[in-house]
Amino acid sequence: MIDFRSDTFTRPTPGMLQAMLNAKVGDDVFGEDPSVNKLEAILADYFGKEAALYCPSGTMSNQIAIKVHTLPGDEVVCSDLAHVYIYEGGGIAFNAGAQTRPIIGDRGMITAEQVEAAINPDDVHKARTSLVCLENTSNRGGGCCYDWKEIEKIAAVCRKHSLALHLDGARLFNALVATGQDPKVYGQTFDSISVCLNKGMGCPMGSVLLGSKAFIKEARRIRKKLGGGLRQAGYMAATGIYAMENNIARLADDHAHARQIADTLLTRSFVANMLPVDTNILIFEVNGGWTPVSFVEYLKQHDILVTAISPTQIRLVTHLDITPEMTAKTCSVIAAMS
Ligand SMILES: *Cc1c(COP(=O)(O)O)cnc(C)c1O
């Protein structure tokens, strides 16, 4: 099977498994796991942040960040397509007791003007706006990358109104590779950043949350409350260290594979409304007798797995376990469709 359902389907490579076997470990709840400490130091240095916290999942990193940045009854501004809003089980309400102000943006990306307009006045009738969450790349937006100038403008609005700014950077490494930006610029601009290691980076699990020393101290307390304090987590953190050393630059291959498949799809008359392909995610529609369900079923008969993510849209994600040969085979299957 050639599995394009998600970049979360990757399996650890032999090198990564070897890194796990060689890991030095201790009890991370006591702060004594050398591999976790090393991973956190590597990430903090990479983004130029003071401190970092290893978490079991990207969802937990985001939820911890939102909890630390808000008080119950506060309002969180984000896109209507944000993972924190639509894919985290109502966690903003459940964990932070905060409410969400979703903004209809472009492919999950919102503007500084929209953010400023969504900030509530200092009025007893209104929820206190305290946090803005951005997502880069935007998952539901087809892996698109924000225009950096817009992020800078949003950060200026947040500073002006004393709002915290969090980045859901589950696929931030994809954005960094696609744009060639310096990760430290992200560290300077956002109060907190979450990155996933379990997606394009190829780890079995894990996410890292970044912020100031004071922020991470509080985040560590929340992680414990949520049951996310793990003991010899170094066996898993070792996969993250391995990925930071080996799996970032190669994300360009995933982007090239996505481009190749997108170009083939675009030769087919029944493919419509493909979102711009910036990184490793393709989202498109089909017509001319095809439905997402029949398209998915046809590819499955050719050992290719993709997902129907809505009644009209299909999603395909490239990743570490997709080889050039698999990409070529997928392109030839698609090229034969009519
Ligand atoms: C996958 C993802 C997350 C978190 O995912 P986990 O499966 O909890 O690690 C957060 N944000 C975005 C945009 C994602 O795609």
Coordinates of C-alpha atoms and ligand atoms in Angstrom, one line a residue:
M1 CA 0.0 0.0 0.0
I2 CA 1.2 3.5 -0.8
D3 CA -0.3 5.5 2.0
F4 CA -1.0 9.2 1.4
R5 CA -3.6 9.4 4.1
S6 CA -1.4 11.4 6.5
D7 CA 2.2 12.2 7.3
T8 CA 1.4 10.7 10.7
F9 CA 1.6 7.2 9.2
T10 CA 5.4 7.1 9.0
R11 CA 7.3 4.3 10.8
P12 CA 10.7 4.8 12.5
T13 CA 13.6 4.1 10.2
P14 CA 16.4 1.7 11.2
G15 CA 18.6 4.7 12.2
M16 CA 15.9 6.1 14.4
L17 CA 15.3 2.7 16.0
Q18 CA 19.0 2.5 16.7
A19 CA 18.9 6.0 18.3
M20 CA 16.2 4.7 20.6
L21 CA 18.2 1.6 21.6
N22 CA 21.2 3.8 22.4
A23 CA 19.3 6.4 24.3
K24 CA 20.4 7.5 27.8
V25 CA 17.4 7.8 30.0
G26 CA 16.2 8.8 33.5
D27 CA 13.0 10.0 35.2
D28 CA 11.8 13.0 33.2
V29 CA 9.2 14.0 35.8
F30 CA 12.2 14.6 38.1
G31 CA 13.9 16.4 35.2
E32 CA 16.6 13.7 35.1
D33 CA 16.2 12.2 31.6
P34 CA 19.3 13.3 29.7
S35 CA 17.7 12.6 26.3
V36 CA 14.6 14.6 27.0
N37 CA 16.8 17.5 28.4
K38 CA 19.0 17.3 25.3
L39 CA 16.0 17.4 22.9
E40 CA 14.5 20.4 24.7
A41 CA 17.8 22.2 24.6
I42 CA 18.2 21.5 20.8
L43 CA 14.7 22.8 20.0
A44 CA 15.1 25.9 22.3
D45 CA 18.4 26.7 20.6
Y46 CA 17.0 26.1 17.1
F47 CA 14.2 28.6 17.6
G48 CA 16.1 30.9 19.9
K49 CA 13.7 30.4 22.7
E50 CA 14.7 30.3 26.4
A51 CA 13.1 27.0 27.2
A52 CA 11.2 24.0 25.8
L53 CA 8.9 21.2 27.0
Y54 CA 8.6 17.7 25.5
C55 CA 5.0 16.6 25.2
P56 CA 3.3 13.4 24.1
S57 CA 1.3 15.0 21.3
G58 CA 0.8 18.3 19.4
T59 CA -2.7 18.5 20.7
M60 CA -1.3 18.5 24.3
S61 CA 1.3 21.1 23.5
N62 CA -1.3 23.4 22.0
Q63 CA -3.8 22.8 24.8
I64 CA -1.1 23.5 27.5
A65 CA -0.1 26.7 25.7
I66 CA -3.7 27.9 25.5
K67 CA -4.3 27.1 29.2
V68 CA -1.1 29.0 30.2
H69 CA -2.0 32.1 28.1
T70 CA -5.7 32.4 29.2
L71 CA -8.0 32.6 32.2
P72 CA -11.4 30.8 32.2
G73 CA -13.9 33.0 30.3
D74 CA -11.3 34.6 28.0
E75 CA -11.6 34.5 24.3
V76 CA -9.1 33.0 21.9
V77 CA -8.9 34.4 18.3
C78 CA -8.1 31.9 15.6
S79 CA -9.1 30.8 12.1
D80 CA -12.4 28.9 11.6
L81 CA -10.2 26.1 10.1
A82 CA -7.6 26.0 13.0
H83 CA -6.7 22.6 14.3
V84 CA -7.0 24.0 17.9
Y85 CA -10.6 24.9 17.1
I86 CA -11.9 22.0 14.9
Y87 CA -9.7 19.0 15.7
E88 CA -8.9 19.1 19.4
G89 CA -12.2 17.8 20.8
G90 CA -13.4 21.1 22.1
G91 CA -10.2 21.2 24.2
I92 CA -10.1 25.0 24.5
A93 CA -13.4 24.9 26.4
F94 CA -12.6 21.7 28.3
N95 CA -9.0 22.5 29.4
A96 CA -8.8 26.2 29.6
G97 CA -12.5 27.1 30.1
A98 CA -12.0 29.7 27.4
Q99 CA -14.2 30.4 24.3
T100 CA -13.1 30.7 20.7
R101 CA -13.6 33.5 18.2
P102 CA -13.2 31.8 14.9
I103 CA -12.4 34.1 11.9
I104 CA -13.2 33.1 8.4
G105 CA -9.8 33.5 6.6
D106 CA -8.2 32.3 3.5
R107 CA -7.3 28.6 3.7
G108 CA -6.9 28.8 7.5
M109 CA -4.8 32.0 7.3
I110 CA -6.1 35.2 8.9
T111 CA -5.0 38.8 8.6
A112 CA -3.9 41.5 11.1
E113 CA -6.9 43.5 10.1
Q114 CA -9.3 40.6 11.0
V115 CA -7.5 40.0 14.3
E116 CA -7.7 43.7 15.3
A117 CA -11.4 43.8 14.4
A118 CA -12.1 40.6 16.5
I119 CA -10.6 42.0 19.7
N120 CA -13.3 42.8 22.3
P121 CA -13.4 46.2 23.9
D122 CA -12.8 46.5 27.6
D123 CA -16.5 46.1 28.5
V124 CA -18.1 43.9 31.3
H125 CA -20.4 42.4 28.7
K126 CA -17.5 41.1 26.7
A127 CA -15.2 38.2 27.1
R128 CA -11.6 39.3 27.5
T129 CA -9.6 38.7 24.4
S130 CA -6.2 37.3 25.6
L131 CA -4.7 35.1 22.9
V132 CA -4.3 34.8 19.2
C133 CA -3.4 31.4 17.7
L134 CA -2.0 31.0 14.2
E135 CA -1.2 27.8 12.3
N136 CA 1.7 27.4 9.9
T137 CA 1.6 25.5 7.7
S138 CA -2.2 25.4 7.7
N139 CA -3.4 21.8 7.6
R140 CA -7.0 22.3 6.5
G141 CA -5.7 25.0 4.1
G142 CA -3.7 22.4 2.1
G143 CA -0.4 22.9 3.8
C144 CA -0.2 26.6 2.8
C145 CA 2.5 28.9 4.3
Y146 CA 1.7 32.3 5.7
D147 CA 3.1 35.4 4.1
W148 CA 5.7 36.4 6.8
K149 CA 4.8 40.1 6.5
E150 CA 1.2 39.3 7.6
I151 CA 2.5 37.4 10.6
E152 CA 4.6 40.4 11.6
K153 CA 1.6 42.7 11.3
I154 CA -0.5 40.3 13.5
A155 CA 2.4 40.2 16.1
A156 CA 2.3 44.1 16.1
V157 CA -1.5 44.0 16.8
C158 CA -0.9 41.6 19.6
R159 CA 1.8 43.7 21.2
K160 CA -0.4 46.8 20.9
H161 CA -3.3 45.1 22.6
S162 CA -1.2 43.1 25.1
L163 CA -2.4 39.7 23.6
A164 CA -0.3 36.6 23.7
L165 CA 0.5 35.0 20.3
H166 CA 0.8 31.3 19.9
L167 CA 1.9 29.3 16.8
D168 CA 0.5 25.9 16.1
G169 CA 3.6 24.8 14.2
A170 CA 2.7 21.1 13.8
R171 CA 4.2 21.5 10.3
L172 CA 6.4 24.5 10.9
F173 CA 9.5 22.5 9.6
N174 CA 7.7 22.2 6.3
A175 CA 7.1 25.9 6.2
L176 CA 10.7 26.6 7.1
V177 CA 12.0 24.3 4.4
A178 CA 9.6 25.7 1.8
T179 CA 10.4 29.4 2.5
G180 CA 14.0 29.1 3.6
Q181 CA 13.3 31.3 6.7
D182 CA 15.4 31.4 9.8
P183 CA 13.6 29.6 12.6
K184 CA 14.9 32.1 15.1
V185 CA 12.7 34.8 13.5
Y186 CA 9.7 32.6 14.6
G187 CA 11.1 32.4 18.1
Q188 CA 11.4 36.2 18.3
T189 CA 7.9 36.8 17.0
F190 CA 5.7 34.3 18.8
D191 CA 5.3 34.0 22.6
S192 CA 5.0 30.3 22.3
I193 CA 5.3 27.7 19.5
S194 CA 4.3 24.0 19.3
V195 CA 6.0 21.7 16.8
C196 CA 5.1 18.1 16.0
L197 CA 7.8 15.4 15.7
N198 CA 5.2 12.8 14.8
K199 CA 4.4 14.1 11.3
G200 CA 7.0 14.8 8.5
M201 CA 9.8 14.5 11.1
G202 CA 9.0 10.7 11.2
C203 CA 8.9 10.1 15.0
P204 CA 6.4 7.6 16.5
M205 CA 5.2 10.3 18.8
G206 CA 6.0 13.6 20.4
S207 CA 5.8 17.4 20.2
V208 CA 7.8 20.2 21.7
L209 CA 6.4 23.4 23.2
L210 CA 8.7 26.5 23.2
G211 CA 8.5 29.7 25.2
S212 CA 10.1 31.8 27.9
K213 CA 11.5 30.2 31.1
A214 CA 8.5 31.4 33.1
F215 CA 6.0 30.2 30.4
I216 CA 7.6 26.7 30.3
K217 CA 7.7 26.4 34.1
E218 CA 4.0 26.9 34.1
A219 CA 3.5 24.7 31.1
R220 CA 5.4 21.9 32.9
R221 CA 2.9 22.2 35.8
I222 CA -0.1 21.9 33.4
R223 CA 1.5 19.0 31.5
K224 CA 1.6 17.1 34.9
K225 CA -2.0 17.9 35.6
L226 CA -3.0 16.6 32.2
G227 CA -1.1 13.3 32.9
G228 CA 1.6 14.1 30.4
G229 CA 4.5 13.8 32.7
L230 CA 6.3 10.7 31.4
R231 CA 9.1 8.8 33.0
Q232 CA 11.9 7.4 30.8
A233 CA 10.6 9.4 27.9
G234 CA 14.2 9.6 26.6
Y235 CA 13.6 6.5 24.4
M236 CA 11.1 8.6 22.5
A237 CA 13.0 11.9 22.8
A238 CA 15.9 10.2 21.1
T239 CA 13.8 9.8 18.0
G240 CA 13.3 13.6 18.1
I241 CA 17.0 14.2 18.4
Y242 CA 17.6 11.9 15.5
A243 CA 14.9 13.7 13.4
M244 CA 16.4 17.1 14.1
E245 CA 19.7 15.9 12.8
N246 CA 18.4 13.9 9.8
N247 CA 14.9 14.6 8.7
I248 CA 14.5 18.4 8.3
A249 CA 16.2 19.1 4.9
R250 CA 14.7 16.0 3.4
L251 CA 11.2 17.6 3.7
A252 CA 12.0 19.2 0.4
D253 CA 11.7 15.7 -1.2
D254 CA 8.1 15.4 0.3
H255 CA 7.3 18.8 -1.2
A256 CA 8.7 17.8 -4.6
H257 CA 6.7 14.6 -4.6
A258 CA 3.5 16.5 -3.7
R259 CA 4.3 18.9 -6.6
Q260 CA 4.8 16.0 -9.0
I261 CA 1.5 14.4 -8.1
A262 CA -0.3 17.8 -8.2
D263 CA 1.0 18.4 -11.7
T264 CA -0.2 15.0 -12.9
L265 CA -3.6 15.6 -11.3
L266 CA -3.9 18.9 -13.0
T267 CA -3.6 17.2 -16.4
R268 CA -6.9 15.4 -15.6
S269 CA -10.1 17.2 -16.7
F270 CA -12.1 15.9 -13.7
V271 CA -9.8 17.5 -11.1
A272 CA -11.0 20.8 -9.9
N273 CA -10.4 23.5 -7.3
M274 CA -7.0 22.3 -6.1
L275 CA -5.7 24.5 -3.3
P276 CA -2.2 26.0 -4.1
V277 CA 0.4 23.4 -3.2
D278 CA 3.1 25.1 -1.0
T279 CA 4.4 22.0 0.9
N280 CA 3.3 18.3 1.3
I281 CA -0.5 18.4 1.3
L282 CA -2.8 18.3 -1.7
I283 CA -6.5 19.2 -1.3
F284 CA -8.7 19.1 -4.4
E285 CA -12.2 18.2 -5.8
V286 CA -13.3 15.9 -8.5
N287 CA -16.2 16.0 -11.0
G288 CA -17.0 14.5 -14.4
G289 CA -18.6 11.3 -13.0
W290 CA -16.1 11.0 -10.1
T291 CA -17.0 11.6 -6.4
P292 CA -14.5 11.7 -3.6
V293 CA -15.7 8.2 -2.5
S294 CA -15.4 6.6 -6.0
F295 CA -12.0 8.3 -6.5
V296 CA -10.7 7.0 -3.1
E297 CA -12.0 3.5 -4.0
Y298 CA -10.4 3.5 -7.4
L299 CA -7.0 4.4 -6.1
K300 CA -7.4 1.8 -3.3
Q301 CA -7.8 -0.9 -5.9
H302 CA -4.4 0.2 -7.2
D303 CA -2.9 0.0 -3.7
I304 CA -2.9 3.8 -3.1
L305 CA -4.6 5.3 -0.1
V306 CA -5.9 8.8 0.0
T307 CA -8.8 10.4 2.1
A308 CA -12.1 12.0 1.4
I309 CA -12.0 14.8 3.9
S310 CA -15.4 16.3 3.1
P311 CA -18.3 15.5 0.8
T312 CA -16.4 17.4 -1.9
Q313 CA -12.7 17.3 -1.1
I314 CA -9.9 14.8 -1.3
R315 CA -6.7 15.0 0.6
L316 CA -3.3 13.5 -0.1
V317 CA -0.2 14.0 2.0
T318 CA 3.4 13.1 1.2
H319 CA 5.9 12.1 3.8
L320 CA 9.1 10.2 4.7
D321 CA 7.7 6.8 3.8
I322 CA 6.8 7.9 0.2
T323 CA 9.6 7.0 -2.1
P324 CA 10.3 8.4 -5.6
E325 CA 9.1 5.1 -7.0
M326 CA 5.8 5.2 -5.1
T327 CA 5.3 8.8 -6.4
A328 CA 6.0 7.7 -10.0
K329 CA 3.6 4.8 -9.7
T330 CA 0.9 7.1 -8.3
C331 CA 1.4 9.5 -11.1
S332 CA 1.1 6.8 -13.7
V333 CA -2.1 5.4 -12.2
I334 CA -3.6 9.0 -12.1
A335 CA -2.4 9.7 -15.7
A336 CA -4.4 6.7 -16.9
M337 CA -7.7 7.9 -15.3
S338 CA -10.3 9.7 -17.3
Ligands
LIG1 C1 -1.5 17.1 13.8 C2 -1.7 18.4 14.2 C3 -1.7 18.8 15.5 C4 -1.5 17.9 16.7 O1 -1.5 16.6 16.4 P1 -1.2 15.4 17.4 O2 -1.7 14.3 16.6 O3 -2.0 15.7 18.7 O4 0.2 15.3 17.7 C5 -1.9 20.2 15.8 N1 -2.0 21.1 14.8 C6 -2.0 20.7 13.5 C7 -2.2 21.8 12.5 C8 -1.9 19.4 13.1 O5 -1.9 19.1 11.9

